[in-house]
């Protein structure tokens, strides 16, 4: 903050989720200066959400004792299919948005160049540039939280496919015999087996069936307000149920990683998101071992499986990377 | 053959499999002039196989009343991980090959420029240029025969990943609960559910269990020398067992196609290989319907699922396309 108020130039990265919008202010070296948060309130409609993004960005900049004139560019990661060229969110089921000209509308409100991308692409870009320092050609970033998504980088560039929906890895079926339902309506999707939603549902179901776990002592019988960090605490208390459920989620994640290695053969797979951030020690070794088992001969050689650093901020960091890349 | 013996220039495409090597001679418009075939005999070692490729190419050219001087380039699709730049087959489990300098060795024998690629990549390239006439940007070709492989074309170019093994789609796990073993040692792989090997094994197992089918009338109780075409005949005779087994294979293929659409979101998926060639009418509508069910909202829009034409020759056509592309 030493330069606050000076002629310092900054970028703003915005992580736009279904429940909250996080804005981070970064210097030109992409060091985080400060953040602000607001709830999304998508139920109030598109205009209200745009106004809230406008507000949280302006508040974040102001909190850092900077002015909007010092902002060179704003990057936004939005949940859904995004066309960076037209600047439109094509569709975002979580927000109930279709064809929203996010870039144009926000540039009107914020009077600064705005660049948009899919949220998982933005996260993958952030990890690729900041953590991996661009040292790989082909990288897939898999982000496990409430849902599961991925960003695909091929030859150093984001790949988003024909309808801008590439990376919907959470809906890759890996257990067609499974009875576990996914939010998408199908069964046996990766997201129905390894997301935070899937893990929490399994735990709640088992508790209802009478299974014992320290989680009920920590959170009550209904496991209210459970967080990924609670699972880590329970495992460190040698809780058998939580250990089993988290190990199963890691096992299926390992299969999903092997599938990606077999199909796309990237140099590196980075795992991030809230679940990995909270349970890295518990999950990463299982994921790597299972992936190695299921990857074909020769495909796994030299491929790195890496946990994302700084997972809480990966969304805003990636969005700032996008802003810096595109502002040039 | 009107121009035979003239100064006509030609390309040779070679489809090199685990059991046979097929060579096709093509004019500069990539019209097929003639073919020759020889068994691979990989058990005799690398040198013997190279000599056999040399022989089948020279024989094919001679049969067309042409000379080797008229051959502008030879393309070869080889089964395994291939590095087109170094001209090496990195590893090919079916042939028990590691680091074979196929391009260099064959150029010595054939005295014509040789270009090599992975066999599924070559097939995808052939379909892309000849059947689709390059009208898509991103295409995945899935080839279902004894095994299952894929070639991936992104932005009009072959994508083979870090270890040159991208497209090992046959070893994508789609039913982790399945007890069906794959040749790779794992269970629940796409290849263990939908390949010709998987279909034949299932039929033989069911016959052993006492299930009735017209196949036993056609081929005897041990279903000896069964071919994909026999399945088509049985289905057209309303054979319940064969219908069910083929429909199941199509169902799992539909899931695999949806997985690829969700992960990579190509514009088109082309299905080829001996199984699709023989059972296109029986399988394609199921595959398309299931893929649509399992693809995420928005990802499927405008995506085409197409059966490969001329599936018997797709390997040599693709290899000739490679030769023509690279000889320039």
GROMACS .gro file of N, CA, C and O in nm, chain B residues 96-175:
model
  320
  424UNK      N    1   0.503  -5.449  -2.996
  424UNK     CA    2   0.617  -5.457  -2.903
  424UNK      C    3   0.735  -5.372  -2.953
  424UNK      O    4   0.851  -5.412  -2.947
  425UNK      N    5   0.704  -5.254  -3.004
  425UNK     CA    6   0.805  -5.163  -3.055
  425UNK      C    7   0.832  -5.050  -2.955
  425UNK      O    8   0.741  -4.998  -2.892
  426UNK      N    9   0.957  -5.010  -2.941
  426UNK     CA   10   0.994  -4.889  -2.866
  426UNK      C   11   1.099  -4.814  -2.946
  426UNK      O   12   1.199  -4.874  -2.989
  427UNK      N   13   1.075  -4.684  -2.964
  427UNK     CA   14   1.172  -4.597  -3.031
  427UNK      C   15   1.224  -4.652  -3.164
  427UNK      O   16   1.345  -4.667  -3.183
  428UNK      N   17   1.132  -4.682  -3.253
  428UNK     CA   18   1.172  -4.732  -3.385
  428UNK      C   19   1.174  -4.614  -3.485
  428UNK      O   20   1.072  -4.548  -3.503
  429UNK      N   21   1.289  -4.587  -3.548
  429UNK     CA   22   1.298  -4.475  -3.644
  429UNK      C   23   1.235  -4.513  -3.777
  429UNK      O   24   1.305  -4.528  -3.879
  430UNK      N   25   1.103  -4.529  -3.775
  430UNK     CA   26   1.028  -4.583  -3.890
  430UNK      C   27   1.049  -4.501  -4.017
  430UNK      O   28   1.072  -4.556  -4.125
  431UNK      N   29   1.041  -4.368  -4.001
  431UNK     CA   30   1.052  -4.281  -4.119
  431UNK      C   31   1.189  -4.299  -4.186
  431UNK      O   32   1.198  -4.326  -4.306
  432UNK      N   33   1.295  -4.288  -4.109
  432UNK     CA   34   1.431  -4.294  -4.163
  432UNK      C   35   1.459  -4.429  -4.227
  432UNK      O   36   1.508  -4.438  -4.340
  433UNK      N   37   1.422  -4.536  -4.154
  433UNK     CA   38   1.449  -4.671  -4.206
  433UNK      C   39   1.372  -4.700  -4.334
  433UNK      O   40   1.426  -4.761  -4.427
  434UNK      N   41   1.246  -4.654  -4.339
  434UNK     CA   42   1.166  -4.681  -4.459
  434UNK      C   43   1.211  -4.595  -4.577
  434UNK      O   44   1.204  -4.639  -4.692
  435UNK      N   45   1.256  -4.473  -4.547
  435UNK     CA   46   1.304  -4.388  -4.658
  435UNK      C   47   1.427  -4.451  -4.724
  435UNK      O   48   1.447  -4.440  -4.844
  436UNK      N   49   1.508  -4.519  -4.641
  436UNK     CA   50   1.625  -4.590  -4.696
  436UNK      C   51   1.579  -4.703  -4.789
  436UNK      O   52   1.631  -4.718  -4.900
  437UNK      N   53   1.479  -4.779  -4.745
  437UNK     CA   54   1.431  -4.892  -4.824
  437UNK      C   55   1.352  -4.848  -4.948
  437UNK      O   56   1.366  -4.906  -5.056
  438UNK      N   57   1.269  -4.744  -4.930
  438UNK     CA   58   1.173  -4.708  -5.036
  438UNK      C   59   1.222  -4.596  -5.127
  438UNK      O   60   1.168  -4.574  -5.235
  439UNK      N   61   1.321  -4.522  -5.081
  439UNK     CA   62   1.379  -4.409  -5.157
  439UNK      C   63   1.274  -4.306  -5.200
  439UNK      O   64   1.280  -4.250  -5.310
  440UNK      N   65   1.177  -4.283  -5.112
  440UNK     CA   66   1.070  -4.185  -5.131
  440UNK      C   67   1.045  -4.121  -4.993
  440UNK      O   68   1.059  -4.190  -4.893
  441UNK      N   69   1.009  -3.991  -4.987
  441UNK     CA   70   0.979  -3.931  -4.856
  441UNK      C   71   0.864  -4.004  -4.785
  441UNK      O   72   0.761  -4.032  -4.847
  442UNK      N   73   0.886  -4.035  -4.658
  442UNK     CA   74   0.786  -4.107  -4.577
  442UNK      C   75   0.743  -4.016  -4.461
  442UNK      O   76   0.826  -3.949  -4.401
  443UNK      N   77   0.613  -4.013  -4.433
  443UNK     CA   78   0.559  -3.933  -4.323
  443UNK      C   79   0.477  -4.024  -4.234
  443UNK      O   80   0.395  -4.101  -4.284
  444UNK      N   81   0.500  -4.016  -4.102
  444UNK     CA   82   0.429  -4.108  -4.014
  444UNK      C   83   0.345  -4.033  -3.911
  444UNK      O   84   0.372  -3.919  -3.877
  445UNK      N   85   0.242  -4.101  -3.866
  445UNK     CA   86   0.152  -4.047  -3.765
  445UNK      C   87   0.086  -4.165  -3.694
  445UNK      O   88   0.088  -4.276  -3.744
  446UNK      N   89   0.026  -4.137  -3.581
  446UNK     CA   90  -0.055  -4.237  -3.513
  446UNK      C   91  -0.173  -4.279  -3.603
  446UNK      O   92  -0.230  -4.196  -3.674
  447UNK      N   93  -0.209  -4.406  -3.600
  447UNK     CA   94  -0.312  -4.456  -3.692
  447UNK      C   95  -0.449  -4.389  -3.676
  447UNK      O   96  -0.515  -4.358  -3.776
  448UNK      N   97  -0.490  -4.363  -3.551
  448UNK     CA   98  -0.620  -4.297  -3.531
  448UNK      C   99  -0.614  -4.151  -3.576
  448UNK      O  100  -0.713  -4.098  -3.629
  449UNK      N  101  -0.501  -4.087  -3.555
  449UNK     CA  102  -0.485  -3.950  -3.603
  449UNK      C  103  -0.497  -3.946  -3.755
  449UNK      O  104  -0.560  -3.858  -3.813
  450UNK      N  105  -0.433  -4.043  -3.819
  450UNK     CA  106  -0.437  -4.052  -3.965
  450UNK      C  107  -0.582  -4.072  -4.014
  450UNK      O  108  -0.626  -4.006  -4.108
  451UNK      N  109  -0.656  -4.158  -3.947
  451UNK     CA  110  -0.796  -4.182  -3.985
  451UNK      C  111  -0.878  -4.054  -3.969
  451UNK      O  112  -0.959  -4.019  -4.055
  452UNK      N  113  -0.857  -3.985  -3.855
  452UNK     CA  114  -0.931  -3.860  -3.830
  452UNK      C  115  -0.899  -3.757  -3.938
  452UNK      O  116  -0.987  -3.687  -3.989
  453UNK      N  117  -0.772  -3.750  -3.974
  453UNK     CA  118  -0.728  -3.656  -4.078
  453UNK      C  119  -0.794  -3.688  -4.212
  453UNK      O  120  -0.838  -3.598  -4.284
  454UNK      N  121  -0.801  -3.817  -4.242
  454UNK     CA  122  -0.863  -3.860  -4.367
  454UNK      C  123  -1.009  -3.820  -4.374
  454UNK      O  124  -1.056  -3.764  -4.473
  455UNK      N  125  -1.083  -3.848  -4.266
  455UNK     CA  126  -1.225  -3.812  -4.261
  455UNK      C  127  -1.241  -3.660  -4.269
  455UNK      O  128  -1.326  -3.608  -4.342
  456UNK      N  129  -1.156  -3.590  -4.196
  456UNK     CA  130  -1.162  -3.443  -4.190
  456UNK      C  131  -1.146  -3.382  -4.328
  456UNK      O  132  -1.224  -3.296  -4.369
  457UNK      N  133  -1.047  -3.428  -4.402
  457UNK     CA  134  -1.020  -3.366  -4.532
  457UNK      C  135  -1.110  -3.418  -4.642
  457UNK      O  136  -1.156  -3.343  -4.725
  458UNK      N  137  -1.133  -3.550  -4.645
  458UNK     CA  138  -1.207  -3.607  -4.757
  458UNK      C  139  -1.358  -3.599  -4.737
  458UNK      O  140  -1.430  -3.550  -4.824
  459UNK      N  141  -1.406  -3.648  -4.622
  459UNK     CA  142  -1.551  -3.652  -4.603
  459UNK      C  143  -1.606  -3.517  -4.560
  459UNK      O  144  -1.708  -3.471  -4.611
  460UNK      N  145  -1.541  -3.453  -4.465
  460UNK     CA  146  -1.593  -3.327  -4.411
  460UNK      C  147  -1.540  -3.207  -4.489
  460UNK      O  148  -1.584  -3.095  -4.468
  461UNK      N  149  -1.445  -3.230  -4.576
  461UNK     CA  150  -1.384  -3.125  -4.658
  461UNK      C  151  -1.338  -3.005  -4.576
  461UNK      O  152  -1.353  -2.889  -4.616
  462UNK      N  153  -1.286  -3.036  -4.456
  462UNK     CA  154  -1.229  -2.931  -4.371
  462UNK      C  155  -1.329  -2.826  -4.325
  462UNK      O  156  -1.290  -2.719  -4.279
  463UNK      N  157  -1.461  -2.856  -4.328
  463UNK     CA  158  -1.558  -2.750  -4.299
  463UNK      C  159  -1.581  -2.727  -4.150
  463UNK      O  160  -1.658  -2.641  -4.112
  464UNK      N  161  -1.516  -2.806  -4.063
  464UNK     CA  162  -1.525  -2.781  -3.919
  464UNK      C  163  -1.388  -2.739  -3.865
  464UNK      O  164  -1.286  -2.768  -3.926
  465UNK      N  165  -1.388  -2.672  -3.750
  465UNK     CA  166  -1.261  -2.637  -3.686
  465UNK      C  167  -1.211  -2.749  -3.594
  465UNK      O  168  -1.096  -2.785  -3.595
  466UNK      N  169  -1.305  -2.797  -3.512
  466UNK     CA  170  -1.268  -2.897  -3.410
  466UNK      C  171  -1.345  -3.026  -3.434
  466UNK      O  172  -1.469  -3.025  -3.428
  467UNK      N  173  -1.273  -3.133  -3.460
  467UNK     CA  174  -1.338  -3.262  -3.490
  467UNK      C  175  -1.269  -3.373  -3.410
  467UNK      O  176  -1.146  -3.376  -3.403
  468UNK      N  177  -1.348  -3.462  -3.353
  468UNK     CA  178  -1.291  -3.581  -3.291
  468UNK      C  179  -1.341  -3.702  -3.370
  468UNK      O  180  -1.462  -3.716  -3.392
  469UNK      N  181  -1.249  -3.785  -3.416
  469UNK     CA  182  -1.285  -3.908  -3.486
  469UNK      C  183  -1.266  -4.025  -3.392
  469UNK      O  184  -1.158  -4.043  -3.336
  470UNK      N  185  -1.373  -4.102  -3.371
  470UNK     CA  186  -1.368  -4.217  -3.280
  470UNK      C  187  -1.379  -4.343  -3.365
  470UNK      O  188  -1.474  -4.357  -3.442
  471UNK      N  189  -1.283  -4.434  -3.351
  471UNK     CA  190  -1.280  -4.552  -3.437
  471UNK      C  191  -1.296  -4.678  -3.352
  471UNK      O  192  -1.214  -4.707  -3.264
  472UNK      N  193  -1.404  -4.750  -3.379
  472UNK     CA  194  -1.441  -4.866  -3.299
  472UNK      C  195  -1.419  -4.993  -3.380
  472UNK      O  196  -1.487  -5.017  -3.480
  473UNK      N  197  -1.320  -5.070  -3.340
  473UNK     CA  198  -1.294  -5.198  -3.405
  473UNK      C  199  -1.257  -5.297  -3.296
  473UNK      O  200  -1.325  -5.303  -3.193
  474UNK      N  201  -1.150  -5.373  -3.318
  474UNK     CA  202  -1.099  -5.464  -3.215
  474UNK      C  203  -1.077  -5.385  -3.086
  474UNK      O  204  -1.110  -5.428  -2.977
  475UNK      N  205  -1.015  -5.269  -3.099
  475UNK     CA  206  -1.000  -5.176  -2.988
  475UNK      C  207  -1.074  -5.047  -3.023
  475UNK      O  208  -1.147  -5.042  -3.122
  476UNK      N  209  -1.057  -4.944  -2.939
  476UNK     CA  210  -1.119  -4.815  -2.968
  476UNK      C  211  -1.015  -4.705  -2.952
  476UNK      O  212  -0.946  -4.698  -2.849
  477UNK      N  213  -1.002  -4.624  -3.054
  477UNK     CA  214  -0.908  -4.512  -3.046
  477UNK      C  215  -0.971  -4.388  -3.105
  477UNK      O  216  -1.080  -4.393  -3.163
  478UNK      N  217  -0.902  -4.275  -3.090
  478UNK     CA  218  -0.956  -4.150  -3.144
  478UNK      C  219  -0.844  -4.063  -3.197
  478UNK      O  220  -0.730  -4.072  -3.153
  479UNK      N  221  -0.879  -3.980  -3.293
  479UNK     CA  222  -0.791  -3.876  -3.341
  479UNK      C  223  -0.858  -3.742  -3.316
  479UNK      O  224  -0.978  -3.728  -3.338
  480UNK      N  225  -0.781  -3.646  -3.266
  480UNK     CA  226  -0.837  -3.517  -3.226
  480UNK      C  227  -0.784  -3.408  -3.317
  480UNK      O  228  -0.661  -3.392  -3.330
  481UNK      N  229  -0.874  -3.334  -3.380
  481UNK     CA  230  -0.835  -3.221  -3.464
  481UNK      C  231  -0.889  -3.094  -3.402
  481UNK      O  232  -1.010  -3.080  -3.384
  482UNK      N  233  -0.799  -3.004  -3.363
  482UNK     CA  234  -0.840  -2.877  -3.303
  482UNK      C  235  -0.787  -2.764  -3.390
  482UNK      O  236  -0.670  -2.767  -3.431
  483UNK      N  237  -0.871  -2.669  -3.420
  483UNK     CA  238  -0.833  -2.560  -3.509
  483UNK      C  239  -0.772  -2.614  -3.640
  483UNK      O  240  -0.675  -2.560  -3.691
  484UNK      N  241  -0.830  -2.724  -3.688
  484UNK     CA  242  -0.787  -2.780  -3.817
  484UNK      C  243  -0.657  -2.858  -3.815
  484UNK      O  244  -0.613  -2.908  -3.918
  485UNK      N  245  -0.596  -2.870  -3.694
  485UNK     CA  246  -0.469  -2.943  -3.686
  485UNK      C  247  -0.478  -3.060  -3.589
  485UNK      O  248  -0.547  -3.052  -3.487
  486UNK      N  249  -0.403  -3.165  -3.618
  486UNK     CA  250  -0.400  -3.280  -3.527
  486UNK      C  251  -0.343  -3.237  -3.392
  486UNK      O  252  -0.243  -3.165  -3.385
  487UNK      N  253  -0.409  -3.281  -3.285
  487UNK     CA  254  -0.359  -3.254  -3.151
  487UNK      C  255  -0.319  -3.387  -3.088
  487UNK      O  256  -0.401  -3.477  -3.075
  488UNK      N  257  -0.192  -3.401  -3.050
  488UNK     CA  258  -0.152  -3.531  -2.994
  488UNK      C  259  -0.095  -3.522  -2.854
  488UNK      O  260  -0.058  -3.624  -2.796
  489UNK      N  261  -0.093  -3.402  -2.796
  489UNK     CA  262  -0.058  -3.390  -2.654
  489UNK      C  263   0.089  -3.402  -2.625
  489UNK      O  264   0.174  -3.402  -2.715
  490UNK      N  265   0.118  -3.415  -2.496
  490UNK     CA  266   0.254  -3.409  -2.444
  490UNK      C  267   0.337  -3.533  -2.481
  490UNK      O  268   0.449  -3.521  -2.530
  491UNK      N  269   0.282  -3.651  -2.460
  491UNK     CA  270   0.354  -3.775  -2.492
  491UNK      C  271   0.307  -3.835  -2.625
  491UNK      O  272   0.332  -3.953  -2.652
  492UNK      N  273   0.239  -3.755  -2.706
  492UNK     CA  274   0.187  -3.802  -2.835
  492UNK      C  275   0.087  -3.915  -2.818
  492UNK      O  276   0.078  -4.004  -2.902
  493UNK      N  277   0.015  -3.914  -2.708
  493UNK     CA  278  -0.080  -4.023  -2.681
  493UNK      C  279  -0.223  -3.973  -2.667
  493UNK      O  280  -0.311  -4.050  -2.630
  494UNK      N  281  -0.248  -3.845  -2.694
  494UNK     CA  282  -0.386  -3.795  -2.683
  494UNK      C  283  -0.477  -3.880  -2.772
  494UNK      O  284  -0.434  -3.930  -2.875
  495UNK      N  285  -0.601  -3.895  -2.728
  495UNK     CA  286  -0.697  -3.972  -2.806
  495UNK      C  287  -0.711  -4.117  -2.761
  495UNK      O  288  -0.778  -4.195  -2.828
  496UNK      N  289  -0.651  -4.151  -2.647
  496UNK     CA  290  -0.667  -4.289  -2.595
  496UNK      C  291  -0.805  -4.303  -2.530
  496UNK      O  292  -0.820  -4.342  -2.414
  497UNK      N  293  -0.905  -4.272  -2.609
  497UNK     CA  294  -1.042  -4.263  -2.560
  497UNK      C  295  -1.096  -4.399  -2.518
  497UNK      O  296  -1.185  -4.409  -2.435
  498UNK      N  297  -1.040  -4.506  -2.575
  498UNK     CA  298  -1.084  -4.641  -2.539
  498UNK      C  299  -1.059  -4.673  -2.393
  498UNK      O  300  -1.123  -4.761  -2.336
  499UNK      N  301  -0.966  -4.599  -2.334
  499UNK     CA  302  -0.934  -4.626  -2.194
  499UNK      C  303  -0.988  -4.520  -2.100
  499UNK      O  304  -0.947  -4.508  -1.985
  500UNK      N  305  -1.081  -4.441  -2.150
  500UNK     CA  306  -1.160  -4.353  -2.065
  500UNK      C  307  -1.257  -4.441  -1.986
  500UNK      O  308  -1.332  -4.520  -2.046
  501UNK      N  309  -1.254  -4.430  -1.855
  501UNK     CA  310  -1.345  -4.509  -1.772
  501UNK      C  311  -1.483  -4.445  -1.776
  501UNK      O  312  -1.497  -4.326  -1.746
  502UNK      N  313  -1.583  -4.521  -1.815
  502UNK     CA  314  -1.719  -4.465  -1.813
  502UNK      C  315  -1.811  -4.543  -1.722
  502UNK      O  316  -1.920  -4.499  -1.692
  503UNK      N  317  -1.765  -4.658  -1.676
  503UNK     CA  318  -1.846  -4.733  -1.579
  503UNK      C  319  -1.755  -4.794  -1.473
  503UNK      O  320  -1.720  -4.912  -1.480
   0.00000   0.00000   0.00000
